[in-house]
Coordinates of C-alpha atoms and ligand atoms in Angstrom, one line a residue:
M151 CA -97.0 7.4 12.8
Q152 CA -98.5 9.6 15.5
N153 CA -96.0 12.4 16.8
L154 CA -95.8 11.0 20.5
F155 CA -93.6 14.3 21.7
P156 CA -95.2 16.3 23.5
A157 CA -94.8 19.8 23.2
A158 CA -94.2 20.4 26.8
A159 CA -91.3 18.2 27.0
F160 CA -89.6 19.4 24.0
A161 CA -89.9 23.0 25.6
A162 CA -88.0 21.1 28.9
L163 CA -85.9 19.6 26.7
L164 CA -84.8 22.8 24.5
Q165 CA -84.5 24.7 27.7
A166 CA -82.1 21.5 29.1
V167 CA -79.8 21.9 25.8
Y168 CA -79.6 25.6 26.1
A169 CA -78.3 25.5 29.7
Q170 CA -75.5 23.1 29.0
S171 CA -74.1 25.5 26.4
P172 CA -71.8 27.8 27.6
C173 CA -72.3 29.6 24.9
S174 CA -74.4 33.1 24.6
G175 CA -73.8 34.0 21.0
T176 CA -75.7 32.0 17.8
F177 CA -73.9 29.9 15.3
T178 CA -75.4 30.6 12.0
P179 CA -74.6 27.3 10.4
I180 CA -72.8 26.9 7.1
T181 CA -71.8 24.3 4.5
A182 CA -69.1 22.9 3.6
E183 CA -68.7 24.4 0.3
D184 CA -69.7 27.8 1.3
F185 CA -67.2 27.3 3.7
V186 CA -64.8 27.8 1.2
T187 CA -66.3 29.0 -1.5
S188 CA -66.3 32.0 0.7
L189 CA -62.7 31.8 2.5
H190 CA -61.0 32.7 -1.3
P191 CA -58.8 34.2 -1.6
G192 CA -56.4 33.7 2.0
W193 CA -53.8 34.9 3.3
N194 CA -51.8 32.9 6.2
L195 CA -50.4 34.7 9.1
G196 CA -47.3 32.6 8.9
N197 CA -44.2 32.5 11.6
T198 CA -46.2 34.3 14.1
L199 CA -48.3 32.0 16.8
D200 CA -46.7 28.8 14.7
A201 CA -43.4 30.1 16.0
I202 CA -41.2 27.9 17.9
P203 CA -41.4 28.1 21.0
D204 CA -43.5 31.2 21.3
E205 CA -45.3 33.8 19.5
G206 CA -42.7 36.4 18.2
S207 CA -39.7 33.9 18.7
W208 CA -39.2 34.3 14.8
N209 CA -39.1 37.0 12.4
N210 CA -42.3 38.4 13.2
A211 CA -43.4 40.3 16.1
P212 CA -46.6 39.5 18.0
V213 CA -49.8 39.8 15.7
E214 CA -51.3 43.9 15.3
E215 CA -54.7 45.0 13.9
G216 CA -53.1 46.7 11.4
T217 CA -51.7 44.1 10.2
L218 CA -55.3 42.6 9.6
D219 CA -56.6 45.8 8.0
I220 CA -54.2 45.6 5.5
I221 CA -55.0 42.0 5.0
K222 CA -58.7 43.0 4.8
E223 CA -58.3 46.1 2.5
S224 CA -56.1 43.9 0.0
G225 CA -59.2 41.8 -0.6
F226 CA -58.7 38.5 0.7
K227 CA -61.4 37.1 2.9
S228 CA -60.0 34.7 5.1
V229 CA -56.7 34.4 7.6
R230 CA -55.1 30.6 8.7
L231 CA -54.0 31.2 11.7
P232 CA -50.9 28.6 12.0
V233 CA -50.8 27.6 15.8
T234 CA -47.8 25.5 17.4
W235 CA -48.7 24.4 20.9
T236 CA -45.7 22.4 21.8
H237 CA -44.3 24.3 24.4
H238 CA -47.5 25.6 25.6
F239 CA -48.2 22.1 28.1
T240 CA -48.6 22.8 31.1
G241 CA -49.1 19.5 32.0
S242 CA -47.8 15.7 31.2
S243 CA -50.0 12.8 30.9
P244 CA -52.8 11.7 30.7
D245 CA -54.0 15.2 30.9
W246 CA -51.8 17.0 28.8
T247 CA -52.7 20.2 30.0
V248 CA -52.7 23.7 27.6
D249 CA -51.1 27.0 29.5
P250 CA -55.0 28.7 29.8
T251 CA -52.5 32.2 28.7
W252 CA -51.7 30.7 25.6
L253 CA -55.5 29.3 24.9
Q254 CA -56.4 32.5 25.8
R255 CA -54.2 34.3 23.2
V256 CA -55.4 31.9 20.3
S257 CA -58.6 32.9 21.1
D258 CA -58.0 37.0 21.2
V259 CA -55.9 36.4 17.7
V260 CA -59.1 34.6 16.1
D261 CA -61.7 37.2 17.5
M262 CA -59.3 40.1 15.8
I263 CA -59.9 38.1 12.5
T264 CA -63.5 37.4 12.4
S265 CA -64.5 41.2 14.1
R266 CA -63.4 42.0 10.3
D267 CA -65.3 39.5 9.2
L268 CA -62.5 37.5 7.7
Y269 CA -62.8 33.8 8.4
T270 CA -60.3 31.6 10.1
I271 CA -58.5 28.4 10.0
V272 CA -57.4 27.3 13.4
D273 CA -55.0 24.3 13.2
V274 CA -52.2 22.6 15.6
H275 CA -48.9 23.3 13.2
H276 CA -45.8 22.0 14.1
D277 CA -46.4 20.1 16.8
S278 CA -47.1 17.4 13.7
W279 CA -42.9 16.8 13.6
E280 CA -42.0 17.9 17.7
W281 CA -44.4 15.7 19.0
A282 CA -47.1 13.8 16.6
D283 CA -44.4 12.9 14.0
V284 CA -46.1 9.1 13.2
T285 CA -43.0 8.0 11.0
V286 CA -40.6 8.6 14.0
A287 CA -38.6 4.8 14.7
G288 CA -40.5 3.5 17.6
A289 CA -42.7 6.6 18.2
N290 CA -45.3 5.9 20.8
L291 CA -48.7 6.1 19.1
T292 CA -50.7 5.9 22.2
M293 CA -49.1 9.0 23.5
I294 CA -49.7 10.8 20.4
E295 CA -53.1 9.9 20.4
E296 CA -53.9 10.3 24.0
K297 CA -52.0 14.2 23.6
F298 CA -53.9 14.8 20.5
Y299 CA -57.0 14.2 21.7
R300 CA -56.5 16.0 24.6
L301 CA -54.9 19.1 22.7
W302 CA -58.1 19.0 20.3
Y303 CA -60.2 19.0 23.5
Q304 CA -59.3 21.7 25.3
I305 CA -58.9 23.4 22.2
G306 CA -62.7 23.1 21.1
T307 CA -63.9 23.7 25.0
K308 CA -62.0 27.3 24.5
L309 CA -62.9 28.1 21.1
G310 CA -66.2 25.8 20.7
C311 CA -68.6 29.1 21.7
K312 CA -67.0 31.1 18.4
S313 CA -69.1 32.1 14.9
S314 CA -69.0 29.6 12.2
L315 CA -66.4 32.0 10.9
V316 CA -64.4 30.0 12.3
A317 CA -62.9 26.5 11.5
F318 CA -60.8 24.0 12.6
E319 CA -58.1 22.1 10.6
S320 CA -56.8 18.9 12.4
I321 CA -52.8 19.1 11.6
N322 CA -50.7 21.0 9.6
E323 CA -48.5 18.4 7.4
P324 CA -48.5 15.0 9.7
P325 CA -45.4 13.4 8.4
A326 CA -46.3 10.2 6.9
N327 CA -43.8 7.6 4.5
T328 CA -46.5 4.6 4.4
A329 CA -49.3 3.6 3.8
E330 CA -49.9 2.6 7.4
D331 CA -48.6 6.0 8.1
G332 CA -51.3 7.4 6.3
A333 CA -53.9 4.8 8.1
E334 CA -52.4 7.0 11.4
I335 CA -53.3 10.0 10.1
N336 CA -56.9 9.2 8.9
K337 CA -56.9 7.9 12.5
L338 CA -55.9 10.8 13.8
N339 CA -58.7 13.7 12.1
S340 CA -61.1 10.8 14.1
I341 CA -59.7 11.7 17.5
F342 CA -59.9 15.4 16.3
L343 CA -63.7 15.1 15.4
R344 CA -64.3 13.3 18.7
A345 CA -62.4 15.8 20.5
I346 CA -63.6 18.4 19.8
A347 CA -67.6 17.0 19.2
D348 CA -66.8 15.7 23.0
A349 CA -65.8 20.1 23.9
G350 CA -69.7 20.1 22.8
S351 CA -70.6 23.6 22.2
F352 CA -71.0 24.5 18.7
N353 CA -68.4 22.1 17.5
S354 CA -70.6 19.8 16.0
Q355 CA -72.0 22.1 13.3
R356 CA -67.7 23.4 12.7
V357 CA -66.4 23.4 9.8
V358 CA -63.9 21.0 9.6
N359 CA -60.7 20.8 7.1
L360 CA -59.2 17.4 7.0
V361 CA -55.6 16.4 5.9
G362 CA -54.1 13.6 4.2
G363 CA -50.1 12.3 4.7
G364 CA -47.9 15.0 4.4
Q365 CA -51.1 17.3 3.3
D366 CA -49.6 17.1 -0.2
S367 CA -51.5 16.6 -3.2
I368 CA -50.5 12.8 -4.1
K369 CA -50.1 11.2 -0.6
T370 CA -53.5 12.8 0.0
S371 CA -55.1 10.9 -2.7
Q372 CA -53.4 7.8 -2.1
W373 CA -54.7 7.4 1.3
F374 CA -56.8 9.6 2.8
E375 CA -60.3 8.3 3.9
A376 CA -62.5 10.1 5.5
P377 CA -63.8 8.8 9.0
A378 CA -66.6 6.7 8.1
N379 CA -69.0 8.4 11.1
I380 CA -68.2 12.0 9.8
T381 CA -71.0 14.8 10.9
N382 CA -69.6 17.7 11.1
P383 CA -69.0 20.2 7.7
W384 CA -65.8 19.1 5.9
A385 CA -63.4 19.7 3.0
I386 CA -59.9 18.5 2.5
Q387 CA -56.8 21.0 2.8
F388 CA -53.8 20.6 1.0
H389 CA -50.7 22.2 -0.2
Y390 CA -48.6 23.0 -2.9
Y391 CA -45.0 24.2 -3.0
S392 CA -44.1 22.9 -6.9
P393 CA -41.4 22.7 -8.8
Y394 CA -39.6 22.4 -5.4
D395 CA -36.4 23.5 -7.4
F396 CA -38.1 27.7 -8.6
I397 CA -39.9 28.1 -5.5
F398 CA -36.8 26.9 -3.4
S399 CA -34.0 28.5 -5.9
A400 CA -32.5 25.3 -5.9
W401 CA -30.1 24.5 -8.9
G402 CA -30.4 28.0 -10.5
K403 CA -33.5 27.3 -11.7
T404 CA -34.6 30.8 -11.9
I405 CA -36.8 30.8 -14.6
W406 CA -40.6 29.7 -14.8
G407 CA -43.3 30.0 -16.7
S408 CA -43.1 27.2 -20.0
D409 CA -45.7 25.7 -21.6
S410 CA -44.7 22.2 -19.6
D411 CA -44.2 23.9 -16.4
K412 CA -47.7 25.1 -16.9
D413 CA -49.2 21.7 -17.7
L414 CA -47.1 20.0 -14.5
L415 CA -49.0 22.6 -11.9
T416 CA -52.3 22.0 -14.2
T417 CA -52.0 18.3 -13.9
D418 CA -51.4 17.6 -9.9
F419 CA -54.4 20.1 -9.4
E420 CA -56.1 18.1 -11.8
L421 CA -55.4 14.9 -10.2
I422 CA -56.2 15.9 -6.3
R423 CA -59.6 17.0 -7.9
N424 CA -60.5 13.7 -9.6
N425 CA -59.3 11.8 -6.8
F426 CA -62.2 13.7 -4.5
T427 CA -64.7 14.8 -6.7
D428 CA -67.4 15.7 -4.3
V429 CA -65.2 17.1 -1.5
P430 CA -64.1 21.1 -1.1
L431 CA -60.6 21.3 -1.6
I432 CA -58.3 24.0 -0.3
L433 CA -55.1 24.7 -0.9
G434 CA -53.7 26.0 2.5
E435 CA -50.1 26.8 1.5
Y436 CA -48.8 27.7 -1.8
D437 CA -46.1 30.3 -2.2
A438 CA -43.2 31.9 -4.8
S439 CA -41.4 34.2 -2.1
S440 CA -40.8 37.6 -3.0
A441 CA -37.7 37.5 -1.4
N442 CA -36.3 34.7 -3.7
T443 CA -37.8 33.9 -6.8
E444 CA -37.5 36.4 -10.1
P445 CA -40.3 38.8 -10.3
A446 CA -41.8 38.2 -14.2
A447 CA -41.6 34.3 -13.4
R448 CA -43.1 34.1 -10.3
W449 CA -46.4 36.7 -12.0
K450 CA -46.6 33.6 -14.3
Y451 CA -46.8 31.5 -11.1
F452 CA -49.1 32.7 -9.2
D453 CA -51.6 33.9 -12.8
H454 CA -51.4 30.6 -13.3
L455 CA -51.8 29.3 -10.2
Q456 CA -54.8 31.3 -9.5
H457 CA -56.6 30.1 -12.9
V458 CA -56.2 26.1 -12.3
A459 CA -57.4 26.8 -8.9
A460 CA -60.5 28.4 -10.2
Q461 CA -60.9 25.9 -13.0
F462 CA -60.8 23.3 -10.8
G463 CA -62.8 24.9 -7.3
I464 CA -59.8 25.0 -5.3
S465 CA -60.1 28.1 -2.8
T466 CA -56.5 29.5 -1.9
I467 CA -54.6 30.5 1.1
M468 CA -51.1 32.0 0.0
W469 CA -48.5 31.4 2.4
D470 CA -46.3 34.5 3.8
N471 CA -43.8 33.7 6.5
G472 CA -43.8 37.9 7.3
A473 CA -40.4 38.0 4.9
D474 CA -42.6 36.7 1.7
H475 CA -44.4 39.0 0.7
L476 CA -46.6 41.8 3.5
D477 CA -44.2 43.8 5.6
R478 CA -45.7 44.0 8.7
T479 CA -43.5 46.7 10.1
I480 CA -44.3 48.9 7.3
G481 CA -47.7 47.5 6.3
E482 CA -46.8 47.4 2.6
W483 CA -46.6 44.6 0.3
R484 CA -43.3 44.0 -0.6
D485 CA -44.5 43.1 -4.3
P486 CA -47.8 44.6 -4.9
T487 CA -48.5 42.8 -8.3
T488 CA -48.6 39.4 -6.2
P489 CA -51.4 39.6 -3.9
Q490 CA -53.8 41.8 -6.5
L491 CA -52.9 39.0 -9.2
V492 CA -54.3 36.3 -5.7
T493 CA -57.8 38.6 -5.3
G494 CA -58.5 39.7 -8.7
T495 CA -58.0 36.6 -10.8
T496 CA -61.0 34.3 -11.5
E497 CA -60.9 31.7 -14.1
E498 CA -62.1 34.6 -16.7
T499 CA -59.2 37.3 -15.7
A500 CA -57.0 38.0 -18.8
N501 CA -54.2 39.4 -16.9
S502 CA -51.2 41.5 -18.7
L503 CA -47.9 40.5 -17.6
P504 CA -44.0 41.6 -18.2
D505 CA -42.5 38.5 -20.8
C506 CA -39.4 36.8 -19.7
T507 CA -37.4 33.4 -20.5
E508 CA -39.2 30.3 -20.5
D509 CA -37.0 28.1 -22.3
A510 CA -34.8 26.1 -19.2
A511 CA -32.0 25.6 -22.0
A512 CA -31.6 29.1 -22.6
T513 CA -28.1 30.5 -22.1
E514 CA -29.4 34.0 -20.3
Q515 CA -32.4 35.0 -18.5
S516 CA -34.4 38.1 -19.6
S517 CA -37.1 39.6 -18.1
S518 CA -39.6 42.7 -18.7
A519 CA -40.1 43.2 -14.9
Y520 CA -36.9 45.5 -15.8
L521 CA -35.8 47.6 -17.7
F522 CA -31.6 47.3 -17.1
H523 CA -28.7 49.4 -18.2
R524 CA -25.3 48.8 -17.4
V525 CA -22.3 51.7 -16.2
G526 CA -20.1 52.7 -19.2
T527 CA -22.6 51.4 -21.7
Q528 CA -24.5 54.1 -24.2
V529 CA -28.0 54.9 -23.7
A530 CA -30.2 53.5 -26.4
S531 CA -33.9 52.5 -26.7
Q532 CA -35.2 49.0 -25.6
T533 CA -37.7 47.3 -26.0
L534 CA -39.6 45.2 -23.5
P535 CA -41.7 42.0 -24.4
Y536 CA -45.2 41.9 -23.2
L537 CA -48.3 39.7 -22.5
F538 CA -50.8 41.9 -23.0
N539 CA -53.2 38.7 -23.6
G540 CA -56.4 40.7 -25.4
N541 CA -55.5 44.3 -23.1
S542 CA -54.4 47.3 -24.0
L543 CA -51.7 49.2 -22.1
V544 CA -53.6 52.6 -20.5
S545 CA -51.1 54.6 -19.0
L546 CA -47.3 54.2 -17.2
T547 CA -46.3 56.3 -14.2
D548 CA -43.8 56.6 -12.6
S549 CA -42.5 56.8 -8.7
T550 CA -43.6 60.6 -8.5
G551 CA -46.7 60.1 -10.1
T552 CA -45.3 61.9 -13.4
V553 CA -47.3 59.9 -16.4
L554 CA -45.1 58.9 -19.4
Q555 CA -46.0 60.3 -22.8
S556 CA -47.1 57.7 -25.1
G557 CA -45.2 58.6 -28.4
S558 CA -42.0 60.5 -27.2
D559 CA -41.3 58.8 -23.8
Y560 CA -42.6 54.5 -25.5
S561 CA -44.5 53.4 -27.7
V562 CA -46.6 50.1 -28.5
S563 CA -46.2 48.0 -31.1
G564 CA -47.1 44.6 -31.3
Q565 CA -46.3 42.7 -28.4
N566 CA -43.3 44.7 -26.8
I567 CA -43.7 48.2 -25.0
I568 CA -40.6 50.5 -26.5
F569 CA -38.8 53.0 -24.4
S570 CA -36.9 55.7 -26.2
A571 CA -33.3 56.6 -26.0
T572 CA -34.4 60.4 -25.2
Y573 CA -36.7 59.2 -22.0
L574 CA -34.3 56.2 -20.9
S575 CA -31.8 59.7 -20.9
T576 CA -34.3 61.1 -18.4
K577 CA -33.3 58.4 -16.3
Y578 CA -29.7 57.1 -16.4
T579 CA -26.7 58.1 -18.2
A580 CA -23.5 56.1 -18.5
S581 CA -21.9 57.0 -15.2
T582 CA -25.0 57.3 -13.1
A583 CA -25.0 55.5 -9.8
V584 CA -25.9 52.0 -9.6
G585 CA -28.9 50.7 -7.8
V586 CA -32.7 51.1 -8.8
I587 CA -33.4 54.1 -10.0
D588 CA -37.5 54.5 -10.9
T589 CA -40.0 52.0 -10.6
L590 CA -43.1 52.1 -13.3
T591 CA -46.7 51.4 -12.4
L592 CA -48.3 50.1 -15.8
E593 CA -52.1 50.0 -15.7
F594 CA -54.0 48.3 -18.5
N595 CA -57.7 48.5 -19.0
G596 CA -58.0 44.7 -18.3
G597 CA -57.1 42.3 -15.8
A598 CA -56.1 42.0 -12.0
A599 CA -52.8 44.0 -11.5
S600 CA -50.5 46.4 -11.7
P601 CA -47.6 45.0 -13.0
S602 CA -44.8 47.2 -12.3
I603 CA -41.2 48.1 -14.3
E604 CA -38.0 48.5 -12.4
I605 CA -35.3 50.6 -14.2
V606 CA -32.0 49.4 -12.8
Q607 CA -28.3 50.4 -13.3
W608 CA -26.1 47.6 -12.9
N609 CA -22.0 47.0 -12.6
T610 CA -20.3 44.2 -11.8
P611 CA -20.5 43.7 -8.1
V612 CA -17.2 43.2 -6.2
L613 CA -16.4 40.5 -2.8
S614 CA -14.4 42.3 -0.3
S615 CA -12.5 38.5 -0.3
T616 CA -12.0 36.3 -3.3
S617 CA -10.9 33.6 -1.0
A618 CA -10.5 31.8 2.0
V619 CA -9.3 28.6 3.2
A620 CA -12.1 25.9 3.9
S621 CA -10.7 24.1 7.6
N622 CA -10.4 27.7 9.0
I623 CA -13.4 28.7 8.4
A624 CA -15.6 25.4 8.6
G625 CA -18.2 25.0 11.2
G626 CA -20.2 27.9 10.2
D627 CA -22.0 30.0 8.1
Y628 CA -19.6 32.5 6.5
D629 CA -20.1 35.9 5.0
I630 CA -18.6 37.3 2.5
P631 CA -19.2 41.2 2.7
I632 CA -20.4 42.5 -1.3
T633 CA -20.9 45.7 -2.8
W634 CA -23.9 45.1 -5.0
N635 CA -23.9 46.9 -7.8
G636 CA -27.7 47.5 -8.8
L637 CA -30.0 44.6 -7.4
S638 CA -29.4 43.6 -3.9
T639 CA -30.2 40.2 -4.7
L640 CA -28.2 36.4 -5.6
A641 CA -29.8 34.9 -8.2
A642 CA -27.9 31.9 -8.2
V643 CA -24.4 29.6 -7.2
K644 CA -22.5 27.7 -9.1
A645 CA -19.8 25.5 -7.3
L646 CA -17.1 23.8 -9.3
T647 CA -14.0 22.3 -7.6
T648 CA -10.8 23.6 -9.7
S649 CA -10.3 19.8 -11.4
G650 CA -13.8 20.6 -13.4
V651 CA -16.3 18.1 -11.1
Y652 CA -19.6 19.6 -9.5
L653 CA -19.3 19.7 -5.5
F654 CA -23.1 19.4 -5.6
D655 CA -25.3 17.3 -7.9
D656 CA -24.1 16.0 -10.9
W657 CA -27.1 15.5 -12.1
T658 CA -27.3 18.5 -12.9
Q659 CA -25.0 18.3 -16.1
W660 CA -28.2 17.1 -17.6
L661 CA -29.5 20.6 -17.4
G662 CA -29.4 24.0 -19.1
P663 CA -26.1 26.2 -18.6
L664 CA -27.6 28.4 -16.2
Q665 CA -28.6 25.6 -13.6
Q666 CA -25.4 23.1 -14.5
A667 CA -23.4 22.6 -11.3
R668 CA -25.2 24.8 -9.0
A669 CA -25.9 24.4 -5.9
T670 CA -29.1 25.6 -3.7
Y671 CA -30.4 28.7 -2.1
N672 CA -30.5 28.1 2.3
S673 CA -28.8 24.6 2.4
H674 CA -25.8 25.8 0.4
W675 CA -25.8 30.1 -0.2
N676 CA -27.6 32.9 1.4
W677 CA -27.3 36.5 1.1
N678 CA -28.3 39.7 3.4
E679 CA -28.5 43.7 3.0
E680 CA -24.3 43.5 3.4
N681 CA -22.8 39.6 1.9
V682 CA -23.2 37.1 0.4
I683 CA -22.9 33.9 2.1
L684 CA -21.5 30.2 2.2
T685 CA -23.6 28.1 4.7
A686 CA -21.7 25.9 6.9
A687 CA -22.9 22.7 4.7
A688 CA -21.3 24.5 1.7
I689 CA -17.9 24.8 3.6
D690 CA -18.3 21.1 4.7
A691 CA -18.8 19.7 1.5
V692 CA -15.6 21.4 0.1
V693 CA -13.7 19.7 3.5
A694 CA -15.4 16.2 2.3
A695 CA -14.4 16.5 -1.3
G696 CA -10.9 17.0 -0.2
Q697 CA -11.0 19.4 -3.6
T698 CA -10.4 23.4 -4.0
T699 CA -13.5 24.7 -5.1
V700 CA -14.6 27.7 -6.6
F701 CA -17.9 29.4 -6.0
T702 CA -19.2 31.8 -8.5
F703 CA -22.1 34.1 -7.2
E704 CA -24.6 35.4 -10.0
F705 CA -26.8 38.4 -9.7
Y706 CA -29.5 39.8 -12.1
P707 CA -29.7 40.1 -15.1
R708 CA -28.1 36.9 -15.7
V709 CA -26.3 37.7 -18.7
N710 CA -24.2 35.7 -20.7
G711 CA -20.5 35.1 -19.5
T712 CA -19.1 36.6 -16.3
L713 CA -20.7 40.3 -16.9
N714 CA -22.8 39.7 -14.0
T715 CA -20.7 37.1 -11.7
A716 CA -17.9 37.1 -8.7
E717 CA -16.1 34.3 -8.1
F718 CA -14.9 33.3 -4.5
T719 CA -12.3 30.0 -4.0
L720 CA -12.4 27.8 -1.0
T721 CA -8.9 26.3 -0.8
V722 CA -7.9 22.8 0.8
Ligands
NAG189 C1 -46.8 5.6 25.8 O1 -47.4 7.0 26.1 C2 -48.6 6.0 27.1 C3 -49.3 7.1 27.5 O2 -48.8 8.7 27.4 C4 -47.5 5.7 27.9 O3 -49.1 5.7 29.0 C5 -46.7 4.9 27.5 O4 -45.6 4.3 28.8 C6 -45.9 4.9 26.7 N1 -45.2 3.8 26.3 C7 -43.7 4.4 26.2 C8 -43.4 3.0 25.9 O5 -43.2 5.1 26.9
NAG190 C1 -66.4 7.6 15.2 O1 -66.2 6.5 14.7 C2 -64.9 5.9 15.7 C3 -64.4 4.5 15.2 O2 -65.6 3.9 15.6 C4 -65.0 6.5 17.2 O3 -63.8 6.1 18.0 C5 -65.2 7.9 17.1 O4 -65.7 8.3 18.9 C6 -66.6 8.3 16.7 N1 -66.7 9.9 16.3 C7 -67.4 10.5 16.8 C8 -67.6 12.0 16.7 O5 -68.3 10.0 17.3
NAG191 C1 -55.6 10.2 -7.9 O1 -54.3 10.9 -7.4 C2 -53.3 10.0 -7.9 C3 -51.7 11.1 -7.1 O2 -51.7 11.6 -7.7 C4 -53.0 10.0 -9.2 O3 -51.9 8.8 -9.6 C5 -54.6 9.4 -9.8 O4 -54.1 8.8 -11.2 C6 -55.2 10.2 -9.3 N1 -56.8 9.4 -9.6 C7 -57.3 10.2 -10.5 C8 -59.0 9.0 -10.2 O5 -57.5 10.7 -10.7
NAG192 C1 -24.7 33.7 -25.0 O1 -23.9 31.9 -25.3 C2 -24.3 31.5 -25.8 C3 -23.1 30.2 -25.9 O2 -22.1 30.4 -24.9 C4 -24.3 32.1 -27.4 O3 -24.6 30.7 -27.9 C5 -24.8 33.3 -27.7 O4 -25.0 33.5 -28.6 C6 -24.4 34.3 -26.5 N1 -25.9 35.4 -26.6 C7 -25.1 36.7 -26.4 C8 -26.5 37.4 -26.5 O5 -24.1 37.0 -26.8

């Protein structure tokens, strides 16, 4: 058949199309596969534009350019940009107008990211539970759909001319309990696509991230269905915070890394990959925070997760709420080894890492991320088991830049690094003041990371008081001032009534000795620089039980018995 469309008419049509486009720049199309491969590894600008009600409302200052420079220099290729819109609507149904100042701020932060050639993903974040929760009894789905369309239409209009470095993600972790909820999330995905298509500009070519219920791997596998008429390049984004107990310091779980721990993660990633064999997958959030996880266990976790993600072709974007990893105020990683593992580990990378206790039945926890020495004990040589993983130790350097002498300061024997008593005597004696004395950095001839060893002098921490009356302090969190005598962190907290009953979670009797009767971080206990903290919920539990309860605060190193614990009794 002849081409009946005259060239002049074609030119006029093109002109009309360009005249309608408000975009001055050009858009280089990219496939979803290329987008997803190129964004790895990524970092989340968490608790920032997603803070409620506004940027700066939580633990982070407004975004600064310097933060993005560090992310770029550290080897990250993308920044996921969580945005909560709830408190920036200036109008209600049916228009749901979004404050133009807020749209401009989001646009400016997108430019800050892309001007550094970093990919970015803009989402609709805590709105998922603030107003778009489809699981709430009597939820007005008509309202949710209308508002969701209007929101994405306005985002699509404002950001429509952004380059192909910018992707949109429909909605963060939308609650879903049933297949019906899952179907509604599928509908929200298609409303999102229609809204950005209606907004025009470059949006029809833009990469989109679609999500399933809860954005978790299992519900997504169960209920996600791609909109039938989808024409955008698209990927699925899911999140992974598992195992819950290790990631969130629940029930005394400070150990990770056994074969069965590793197999669980591998299987979870394998299942979602097998459900979506031909869809690019992004792990858009995962974490083991340097704020609350033990470093040797944490590094094993990041090492394994990166290997498995690479094995299944899943690109990763680590979560960082501002307290987890990068200290934005001083521009330094709290634990530099973690981002090294994230940015440097491919499927083939063999990382050298400190060994540590992996057995959940253990009575104490060892970790070669530390050289611990207790006040009042003699200085002896120390042997740290190490997972060399085929690499050799090239050097050990202290915080002043002094390189340790192999042979006299330390030696390597089999799978161990042995520090001589002579060397350790230069760092501590039986009476050296408590605290972190030095940090050694290890270099290997292979692998992505330079792990560290902290030299710590410790003694049993001391609480300023040892009891209180539960009913007198109920109604709020309770700070107990503490003299930390070594590392200023809590490992776990045991809660046992004086009659021997577990205050929480009786089933933990089936766990190992380091986990039985232990309570949960944030829910029941916490700490800050000066205090250990019992939460209002923990105090209420004692009042409700009507039983005097002994809280045993446990510190690192987690050693046998009461040598590194402190007790506090809440009486009724
Ligand atoms: C549900 O939302 C729609 C659209 O905003 C609104 O017109 C309707 O009145 C709402 N229904 C109820 C029961 O509130
Ligand atoms: C896709 O199909 C749905 C259902 O028929 C429709 O509502 C929507 O507008 C379509 N989306 C696009 C982007 O064409
Ligand atoms: C898909 O995922 C579900 C939930 O994880 C799992 O039960 C199922 O076996 C997976 N399907 C395949 C083909 O792997
Ligand atoms: C720790 O305690 C357990 C039993 O409570 C005991 O079997 C083990 O030998 C102890 N370990 C050390 C190093 O003292």
